[in-house]
Amino acid sequence: MPPDAATDGLVQALPDTLASKIAAGEVVQRPANALKELVENALDAGASSVEVVLKKAGSELIQVADDGCGMGPADAVASFGRHATSKLRRFEDLERLRTLGFRGEALASIASVAQVELKTRRRGDETATCVRVHGGEVVDVAPCAAPVGTCLSVRNLFYNVPARRAFLKSPATEFKHLVEAFQALALSHPAVAFSLVHDDTEVWRLPAHDGADALDVRLNALAGGGLDGALVAVEEATSYLSVRGLVASPDRARRSRGEQYLFINGRFVKSRPLDHAVAGAFGALLPERQHALYALFLDVDPRHVDVNVHPTKTEVKFDDDRGVYSFVKAVVKRSLAESGLGLSFDPGARPVGAGARPSFLDAAPASTRDAAGEEESPVTPITPPAGDGARGPVLPPSAPTVRLEAGSGADAMPPARPVQPEPGPAPGPPLVPDAPTGPIPARLGTADVGDDLEMDGLSHPSGDDLDRTFWQLHGRYLLSPVRSGLLVVDQRAAHERILYERALATMASGMSVSQQLLFPFTVDLGAADRALLGEILPDLSALGFQMEAPEGKPVLVRGVPADVTLGDEREVLDDLLAQFRRNARFQLSARENLARSMAARSAIRPGHPLGPTEARLLVDQLFGCDDPFSDPAGRPTMTRWSTDEIERRFRPR
């Protein structure tokens, strides 16, 4: 039978409004993307001043006003068309691009999912033009009064795409991304004045600087000060590419990568390989788990770099990735050495000479992924149980504490050593029940745990069955004989589980214990951190922090949780906020995130020696937790080697 004619003609072109909404999903994923596109348009228009106004972290209003060249009435309307741009005329122009925008998608995409008003005027025009577009449809075009330049107001972003609006993060998180976009654009153009106002509060006012130290002044302002005399100039040029910029000395390293700025031909991009190249240049100069602060500008012939790899143009690809990696690493390393900061420097390891194309010098790493793990921080004390041999829930911070202190001159990686019980009465009930063989599953229901222990005959083991001796291996693991083999406990993971459940219990009960500070201190927070602090301040108070955050002034800290180690009060808040941001990718509630952050920050470090009492208390408190078999991230806290498995390893083959 011939095909049914009704089944032909199923493939049709999408309506423009639907196509624009789909494009918006790629170009405008959150308010920060819209802000970036609008500010880039302002800079491309030759603005000497850019003013940004935000409301409700951009979900209610994103307004960008500039004093650039402006547009005439016809161009004002045409600018909302798809693939409408003034920056490309033919294919060859794509290989010589120097502007930030070029595809002509951004304004059409934004207007398709928001209510947009454009006011623009050229020099010499008597009146300005006002264009209003709602959901991709032009609803009004009329003359109006406005200064020279362009003012774009984006209201109610994603108002007609409820699903996309529902997936926006918390206001503090969205504002953080807005601040990061603003900072990158302001840093790349120090000769342009920038201002940022959020919910009627001025966050930034950055005057224009045009001197030789313009980048130093702008970077210092955006970093909150404190970089005077700590910035090292980086500069090298070849016929293929050049690099210039600033790197901060290692003592100004940050706990996160939020202040690492990389620009390719003036465009802010993210490149893990080049981030790794800078870290490699610092080498051992950087403290563990700290990240260099830098602002580097690479200029490359546009023919050798593809800026169209990603819809938001935040990723680039070079035709010689390895050569660029080696060039950046060598130049930064030389600059540090010449400033007196380098550990060693081989004069022969110069970057590519003038007139030569860079080649592969140092193999780029097979992987640039960070080692998993959180901030290593000073130790939180382990709290002993209230009563001899008590099991029950993890104790609140108000209980008596036994602090974990590093022994004088202790080796960071001591050999396995027995942790013998101290002299005293005859042993009572054994400290630890046995655990299932092999790695413990990340999640076990209470019934499963009870069944496993009952089947092994270890639900209520007697003191005659188990030896209470513990060995500490390399300052990381606790080893103990159990009836059916050898139990191995990861002491840091165990401590994280204990602190996590303690923090959750403290916030739920509202019965926190705070240590009042004899000398309260102030903390200067950036705009993004301050917004985050405002969002989680009630939970921080429930955890034991006592602080005041007056508008426009530094945060005043009067008290900290009782678990915070003496002398560590000033760092705890910064560490906690940084850890909270890293955990944001896990879709946790604010309290879960805060409890996990506090636990990760305060748990004992690998290599920390434990005394006999501390080792027993740690394991005893672990088995008092609701889920003793995994840390807050789901990693096992313990494993067991059965006697049979150990015996098999000694059998001749």
XYZ file of C-alpha atoms in Angstrom, residues 181-192 194 206 218 222:
16
model
C 29.708 38.004 36.624
C 29.839 41.681 37.584
C 33.325 41.372 39.109
C 34.768 39.621 36.065
C 33.436 42.260 33.673
C 34.515 45.148 35.903
C 38.006 43.687 36.270
C 38.461 43.267 32.527
C 37.723 46.971 31.911
C 39.377 49.071 34.649
C 39.090 52.182 32.453
C 35.274 51.926 32.712
C 31.061 50.429 37.291
C 34.229 51.482 41.169
C 40.597 47.490 40.394
C 37.168 43.868 44.109
